[in-house]
Amino acid sequence: MSLLLTVLATTLLAGLAMPLGALIAYFENVSSEWLEQEFRHSVMAFGGGALLSAVALVLVPEGIAHLDPLPACMWLMVGGLSFMALDIYLNKIDTPATQLAAMLADFIPESIALGAAFATGSNNAFLLAALIALQNVPEGFSAYRELNDSSAYRPQKIIIMFCLMAVLGPIAAMSGYLWLSESPKVIAAVMLFASGGILYSIFQDLAPQAKLENRWAPPMGAVFGFGLGMLGLMLTTS
């Protein structure tokens, strides 16, 4: 298989984690109400851990390796501010797709960075792909539940829409692979921009939803999510 096909297939699989998360939410049926609540909050915490591992283990280390401190911090801040502006806008127009927009805003720049990582032969390319897939499952889970609460979206329509959105990943990855492989500073800026946005999303959307009164298992979801990312890094660099 050519490297370009590897990029497209890997990014598509990572993107298909979004409808997988939606399917888990669709078939979710836990008999005990307290267990159902704890399961949902644990899924959200796991997503936060996976997102944090992507930032801490891949995106930021790769990004700061090619930029000076001031531009690196600037792109991180721009990413966070951009996600905040999108969040404010979506809240203003009262849309039920806040989680969906956040999921896509993460997925597209990460896919661009993934395509560029494959093109430059980065050892972290497959790790980044795995982390994107890990975070897309709980994000798909959360976005499905948010859209399903609105009567305007039927469950089957949401899942099909998520499947179609998965195709955006290979398109974004191909652009990174073909046009950004010779521009390490641009790739670094994209990675740090995505990092800033992800950090905003973790503490605005995922972390508050993970907390559950008098329950201690959900926070461990974040630990497990980050731990899987760390394990992947150790396996790919050993």
mmCIF file of C-alpha atoms in Angstrom:
data_model
loop_
_atom_site.group_PDB
_atom_site.id
_atom_site.type_symbol
_atom_site.label_atom_id
_atom_site.label_comp_id
_atom_site.label_asym_id
_atom_site.label_seq_id
_atom_site.Cartn_x
_atom_site.Cartn_y
_atom_site.Cartn_z
ATOM 1 C CA MET A 1 0.000 0.000 0.000
ATOM 2 C CA SER A 2 1.365 3.431 -0.923
ATOM 3 C CA LEU A 3 1.984 5.970 1.808
ATOM 4 C CA LEU A 4 -0.840 8.206 0.539
ATOM 5 C CA LEU A 5 -3.326 5.324 0.768
ATOM 6 C CA THR A 6 -2.054 4.619 4.280
ATOM 7 C CA VAL A 7 -2.720 8.242 5.200
ATOM 8 C CA LEU A 8 -6.237 8.163 3.745
ATOM 9 C CA ALA A 9 -7.141 4.807 5.309
ATOM 10 C CA THR A 10 -5.715 5.714 8.729
ATOM 11 C CA THR A 11 -7.508 9.057 8.856
ATOM 12 C CA LEU A 12 -10.780 7.513 7.679
ATOM 13 C CA LEU A 13 -10.601 4.887 10.427
ATOM 14 C CA ALA A 14 -9.930 7.616 12.987
ATOM 15 C CA GLY A 15 -12.913 9.546 11.652
ATOM 16 C CA LEU A 16 -15.197 6.508 11.795
ATOM 17 C CA ALA A 17 -14.688 6.553 15.552
ATOM 18 C CA MET A 18 -17.227 9.419 15.543
ATOM 19 C CA PRO A 19 -20.166 7.287 14.318
ATOM 20 C CA LEU A 20 -18.885 4.470 16.563
ATOM 21 C CA GLY A 21 -19.335 6.775 19.552
ATOM 22 C CA ALA A 22 -22.800 7.671 18.250
ATOM 23 C CA LEU A 23 -23.698 3.970 17.959
ATOM 24 C CA ILE A 24 -22.622 3.380 21.559
ATOM 25 C CA ALA A 25 -24.897 6.217 22.643
ATOM 26 C CA TYR A 26 -27.723 4.851 20.440
ATOM 27 C CA PHE A 27 -27.594 1.367 21.953
ATOM 28 C CA GLU A 28 -26.809 2.600 25.452
ATOM 29 C CA ASN A 29 -29.273 0.911 27.772
ATOM 30 C CA VAL A 30 -28.000 0.325 31.272
ATOM 31 C CA SER A 31 -30.665 -1.039 33.612
ATOM 32 C CA SER A 32 -29.528 0.794 36.732
ATOM 33 C CA GLU A 33 -30.034 4.553 36.608
ATOM 34 C CA TRP A 34 -27.022 5.351 38.797
ATOM 35 C CA LEU A 35 -24.820 3.033 36.706
ATOM 36 C CA GLU A 36 -26.058 4.689 33.507
ATOM 37 C CA GLN A 37 -25.168 8.115 34.871
ATOM 38 C CA GLU A 38 -21.747 6.908 35.987
ATOM 39 C CA PHE A 39 -21.122 5.282 32.589
ATOM 40 C CA ARG A 40 -21.932 8.487 30.723
ATOM 41 C CA HIS A 41 -19.763 10.623 32.949
ATOM 42 C CA SER A 42 -16.915 8.100 32.684
ATOM 43 C CA VAL A 43 -17.113 8.256 28.877
ATOM 44 C CA MET A 44 -16.847 12.048 29.008
ATOM 45 C CA ALA A 45 -13.877 11.858 31.382
ATOM 46 C CA PHE A 46 -12.171 9.286 29.135
ATOM 47 C CA GLY A 47 -12.573 11.689 26.210
ATOM 48 C CA GLY A 48 -10.964 14.454 28.243
ATOM 49 C CA GLY A 49 -8.026 12.197 29.097
ATOM 50 C CA ALA A 50 -7.548 11.167 25.471
ATOM 51 C CA LEU A 51 -7.704 14.775 24.300
ATOM 52 C CA LEU A 52 -5.229 15.843 26.954
ATOM 53 C CA SER A 53 -2.828 13.062 25.973
ATOM 54 C CA ALA A 54 -2.994 14.141 22.325
ATOM 55 C CA VAL A 55 -2.051 17.680 23.369
ATOM 56 C CA ALA A 56 0.614 16.782 25.922
ATOM 57 C CA LEU A 57 2.280 13.855 24.147
ATOM 58 C CA VAL A 58 2.108 14.722 20.450
ATOM 59 C CA LEU A 59 0.700 18.070 19.370
ATOM 60 C CA VAL A 60 2.552 20.438 21.713
ATOM 61 C CA PRO A 61 5.935 18.601 21.654
ATOM 62 C CA GLU A 62 5.842 18.433 17.835
ATOM 63 C CA GLY A 63 4.660 22.039 17.572
ATOM 64 C CA ILE A 64 7.228 23.689 19.828
ATOM 65 C CA ALA A 65 10.057 21.788 18.111
ATOM 66 C CA HIS A 66 9.748 24.024 15.031
ATOM 67 C CA LEU A 67 8.671 27.397 16.438
ATOM 68 C CA ASP A 68 10.202 30.025 18.675
ATOM 69 C CA PRO A 69 8.565 30.470 22.088
ATOM 70 C CA LEU A 70 6.593 33.630 21.275
ATOM 71 C CA PRO A 71 4.974 32.368 18.023
ATOM 72 C CA ALA A 72 4.301 29.004 19.688
ATOM 73 C CA CYS A 73 2.422 30.636 22.559
ATOM 74 C CA MET A 74 0.621 32.938 20.147
ATOM 75 C CA TRP A 75 -0.774 30.053 18.066
ATOM 76 C CA LEU A 76 -1.833 28.196 21.209
ATOM 77 C CA MET A 77 -3.724 31.291 22.395
ATOM 78 C CA VAL A 78 -5.243 31.898 18.952
ATOM 79 C CA GLY A 79 -6.571 28.330 18.946
ATOM 80 C CA GLY A 80 -8.187 28.734 22.352
ATOM 81 C CA LEU A 81 -9.662 32.138 21.473
ATOM 82 C CA SER A 82 -11.015 30.822 18.162
ATOM 83 C CA PHE A 83 -12.803 27.940 19.867
ATOM 84 C CA MET A 84 -14.151 30.348 22.470
ATOM 85 C CA ALA A 85 -15.491 32.647 19.727
ATOM 86 C CA LEU A 86 -17.138 29.659 18.014
ATOM 87 C CA ASP A 87 -18.649 28.584 21.331
ATOM 88 C CA ILE A 88 -20.063 32.079 21.947
ATOM 89 C CA TYR A 89 -21.500 32.236 18.431
ATOM 90 C CA LEU A 90 -23.171 28.817 18.674
ATOM 91 C CA ASN A 91 -24.643 29.750 22.049
ATOM 92 C CA LYS A 92 -25.937 33.006 20.594
ATOM 93 C CA ILE A 93 -27.797 31.304 17.741
ATOM 94 C CA ASP A 94 -29.031 28.621 20.172
ATOM 95 C CA THR A 95 -27.996 25.621 18.069
ATOM 96 C CA PRO A 96 -28.122 22.031 19.378
ATOM 97 C CA ALA A 97 -24.837 21.258 17.604
ATOM 98 C CA THR A 98 -22.260 22.725 19.996
ATOM 99 C CA GLN A 99 -20.529 19.389 20.639
ATOM 100 C CA LEU A 100 -20.683 18.546 16.933
ATOM 101 C CA ALA A 101 -18.951 21.797 15.986
ATOM 102 C CA ALA A 102 -16.287 21.260 18.658
ATOM 103 C CA MET A 103 -15.694 17.703 17.403
ATOM 104 C CA LEU A 104 -15.173 18.877 13.822
ATOM 105 C CA ALA A 105 -13.048 21.823 14.932
ATOM 106 C CA ASP A 106 -10.721 19.295 16.614
ATOM 107 C CA PHE A 107 -10.808 16.656 13.905
ATOM 108 C CA ILE A 108 -9.989 18.760 10.836
ATOM 109 C CA PRO A 109 -6.773 20.494 12.023
ATOM 110 C CA GLU A 110 -5.616 17.261 13.650
ATOM 111 C CA SER A 111 -6.145 15.426 10.345
ATOM 112 C CA ILE A 112 -4.115 18.081 8.517
ATOM 113 C CA ALA A 113 -1.330 17.615 11.050
ATOM 114 C CA LEU A 114 -1.619 13.832 10.714
ATOM 115 C CA GLY A 115 -1.193 13.948 6.939
ATOM 116 C CA ALA A 116 1.858 16.166 7.313
ATOM 117 C CA ALA A 117 3.275 13.869 10.013
ATOM 118 C CA PHE A 118 3.098 10.896 7.636
ATOM 119 C CA ALA A 119 4.719 12.926 4.859
ATOM 120 C CA THR A 120 7.653 13.926 7.058
ATOM 121 C CA GLY A 121 8.119 10.381 8.378
ATOM 122 C CA SER A 122 7.303 11.292 11.968
ATOM 123 C CA ASN A 123 7.381 8.345 14.374
ATOM 124 C CA ASN A 124 4.338 9.818 16.097
ATOM 125 C CA ALA A 125 2.041 9.622 13.036
ATOM 126 C CA PHE A 126 0.322 6.366 14.014
ATOM 127 C CA LEU A 127 0.204 7.449 17.656
ATOM 128 C CA LEU A 128 -1.554 10.677 16.667
ATOM 129 C CA ALA A 129 -4.011 8.680 14.542
ATOM 130 C CA ALA A 130 -4.771 6.406 17.501
ATOM 131 C CA LEU A 131 -5.289 9.366 19.820
ATOM 132 C CA ILE A 132 -7.615 11.038 17.312
ATOM 133 C CA ALA A 133 -9.680 7.849 17.188
ATOM 134 C CA LEU A 134 -9.704 7.566 20.997
ATOM 135 C CA GLN A 135 -10.992 11.098 21.415
ATOM 136 C CA ASN A 136 -13.532 10.819 18.576
ATOM 137 C CA VAL A 137 -15.417 7.979 20.295
ATOM 138 C CA PRO A 138 -16.477 9.975 23.387
ATOM 139 C CA GLU A 139 -16.914 13.138 21.317
ATOM 140 C CA GLY A 140 -19.221 11.229 18.947
ATOM 141 C CA PHE A 141 -21.038 9.841 21.992
ATOM 142 C CA SER A 142 -21.564 13.329 23.431
ATOM 143 C CA ALA A 143 -22.475 14.972 20.113
ATOM 144 C CA TYR A 144 -25.045 12.243 19.363
ATOM 145 C CA ARG A 145 -26.759 12.691 22.724
ATOM 146 C CA GLU A 146 -26.822 16.468 22.253
ATOM 147 C CA LEU A 147 -28.349 16.236 18.761
ATOM 148 C CA ASN A 148 -30.725 13.451 19.767
ATOM 149 C CA ASP A 149 -32.217 15.698 22.434
ATOM 150 C CA SER A 150 -33.430 17.921 19.597
ATOM 151 C CA SER A 151 -36.555 16.718 17.784
ATOM 152 C CA ALA A 152 -35.089 18.008 14.506
ATOM 153 C CA TYR A 153 -32.657 15.077 14.234
ATOM 154 C CA ARG A 154 -33.567 11.396 14.020
ATOM 155 C CA PRO A 155 -31.018 8.865 15.367
ATOM 156 C CA GLN A 156 -30.375 7.227 11.979
ATOM 157 C CA LYS A 157 -29.878 10.618 10.355
ATOM 158 C CA ILE A 158 -27.325 11.612 13.011
ATOM 159 C CA ILE A 159 -25.289 8.429 12.558
ATOM 160 C CA ILE A 160 -25.301 8.754 8.749
ATOM 161 C CA MET A 161 -24.228 12.387 9.100
ATOM 162 C CA PHE A 162 -21.339 11.339 11.348
ATOM 163 C CA CYS A 163 -20.269 8.722 8.776
ATOM 164 C CA LEU A 164 -20.213 11.383 6.064
ATOM 165 C CA MET A 165 -18.218 13.719 8.298
ATOM 166 C CA ALA A 166 -15.574 11.025 8.704
ATOM 167 C CA VAL A 167 -14.679 11.580 5.029
ATOM 168 C CA LEU A 168 -13.546 15.115 5.896
ATOM 169 C CA GLY A 169 -10.576 13.566 7.713
ATOM 170 C CA PRO A 170 -8.927 11.996 4.646
ATOM 171 C CA ILE A 171 -9.537 15.192 2.661
ATOM 172 C CA ALA A 172 -7.839 17.300 5.340
ATOM 173 C CA ALA A 173 -5.044 14.735 5.759
ATOM 174 C CA MET A 174 -4.386 14.691 2.014
ATOM 175 C CA SER A 175 -3.962 18.473 2.012
ATOM 176 C CA GLY A 176 -1.436 18.201 4.834
ATOM 177 C CA TYR A 177 0.355 15.323 3.120
ATOM 178 C CA LEU A 178 0.593 16.963 -0.320
ATOM 179 C CA TRP A 179 1.110 20.633 0.474
ATOM 180 C CA LEU A 180 2.426 21.091 4.005
ATOM 181 C CA SER A 181 5.141 18.441 4.270
ATOM 182 C CA GLU A 182 7.755 21.018 3.214
ATOM 183 C CA SER A 183 6.432 23.658 5.647
ATOM 184 C CA PRO A 184 7.278 22.470 9.169
ATOM 185 C CA LYS A 185 6.467 25.859 10.703
ATOM 186 C CA VAL A 186 2.969 25.823 9.209
ATOM 187 C CA ILE A 187 2.419 22.279 10.510
ATOM 188 C CA ALA A 188 3.653 23.365 13.947
ATOM 189 C CA ALA A 189 1.235 26.310 13.917
ATOM 190 C CA VAL A 190 -1.673 24.004 13.001
ATOM 191 C CA MET A 191 -0.746 21.605 15.817
ATOM 192 C CA LEU A 192 -0.544 24.372 18.409
ATOM 193 C CA PHE A 193 -3.749 25.983 17.140
ATOM 194 C CA ALA A 194 -5.513 22.630 17.563
ATOM 195 C CA SER A 195 -3.937 22.235 21.020
ATOM 196 C CA GLY A 196 -5.306 25.563 22.204
ATOM 197 C CA GLY A 197 -8.762 24.681 20.924
ATOM 198 C CA ILE A 198 -8.673 21.234 22.494
ATOM 199 C CA LEU A 199 -7.630 22.619 25.878
ATOM 200 C CA TYR A 200 -10.528 25.077 25.730
ATOM 201 C CA SER A 201 -12.933 22.259 24.829
ATOM 202 C CA ILE A 202 -11.733 20.014 27.660
ATOM 203 C CA PHE A 203 -12.424 22.568 30.368
ATOM 204 C CA GLN A 204 -15.491 24.138 28.773
ATOM 205 C CA ASP A 205 -17.384 21.029 27.651
ATOM 206 C CA LEU A 206 -15.907 17.720 28.814
ATOM 207 C CA ALA A 207 -14.535 18.286 32.308
ATOM 208 C CA PRO A 208 -17.713 19.913 33.730
ATOM 209 C CA GLN A 209 -19.844 17.061 32.338
ATOM 210 C CA ALA A 210 -17.524 14.402 33.749
ATOM 211 C CA LYS A 211 -18.095 15.432 37.375
ATOM 212 C CA LEU A 212 -20.787 13.517 39.238
ATOM 213 C CA GLU A 213 -21.673 14.164 42.885
ATOM 214 C CA ASN A 214 -20.563 11.432 45.294
ATOM 215 C CA ARG A 215 -19.110 9.304 42.474
ATOM 216 C CA TRP A 216 -15.385 8.713 42.111
ATOM 217 C CA ALA A 217 -15.108 6.429 39.069
ATOM 218 C CA PRO A 218 -15.640 9.079 36.306
ATOM 219 C CA PRO A 219 -12.386 10.996 37.026
ATOM 220 C CA MET A 220 -10.504 7.723 36.567
ATOM 221 C CA GLY A 221 -11.781 7.742 32.976
ATOM 222 C CA ALA A 222 -9.520 10.743 32.362
ATOM 223 C CA VAL A 223 -6.592 8.888 33.917
ATOM 224 C CA PHE A 224 -7.233 5.826 31.723
ATOM 225 C CA GLY A 225 -7.595 7.986 28.594
ATOM 226 C CA PHE A 226 -4.298 9.755 29.243
ATOM 227 C CA GLY A 227 -2.658 6.483 30.256
ATOM 228 C CA LEU A 228 -3.532 4.877 26.930
ATOM 229 C CA GLY A 229 -1.974 7.807 25.114
ATOM 230 C CA MET A 230 1.159 7.550 27.233
ATOM 231 C CA LEU A 231 1.365 3.799 26.605
ATOM 232 C CA GLY A 232 1.110 4.424 22.864
ATOM 233 C CA LEU A 233 3.933 6.965 23.032
ATOM 234 C CA MET A 234 6.178 4.579 24.960
ATOM 235 C CA LEU A 235 5.484 1.711 22.560
ATOM 236 C CA THR A 236 6.210 3.814 19.457
ATOM 237 C CA THR A 237 9.412 5.354 20.831
ATOM 238 C CA SER A 238 10.930 2.272 22.497
#
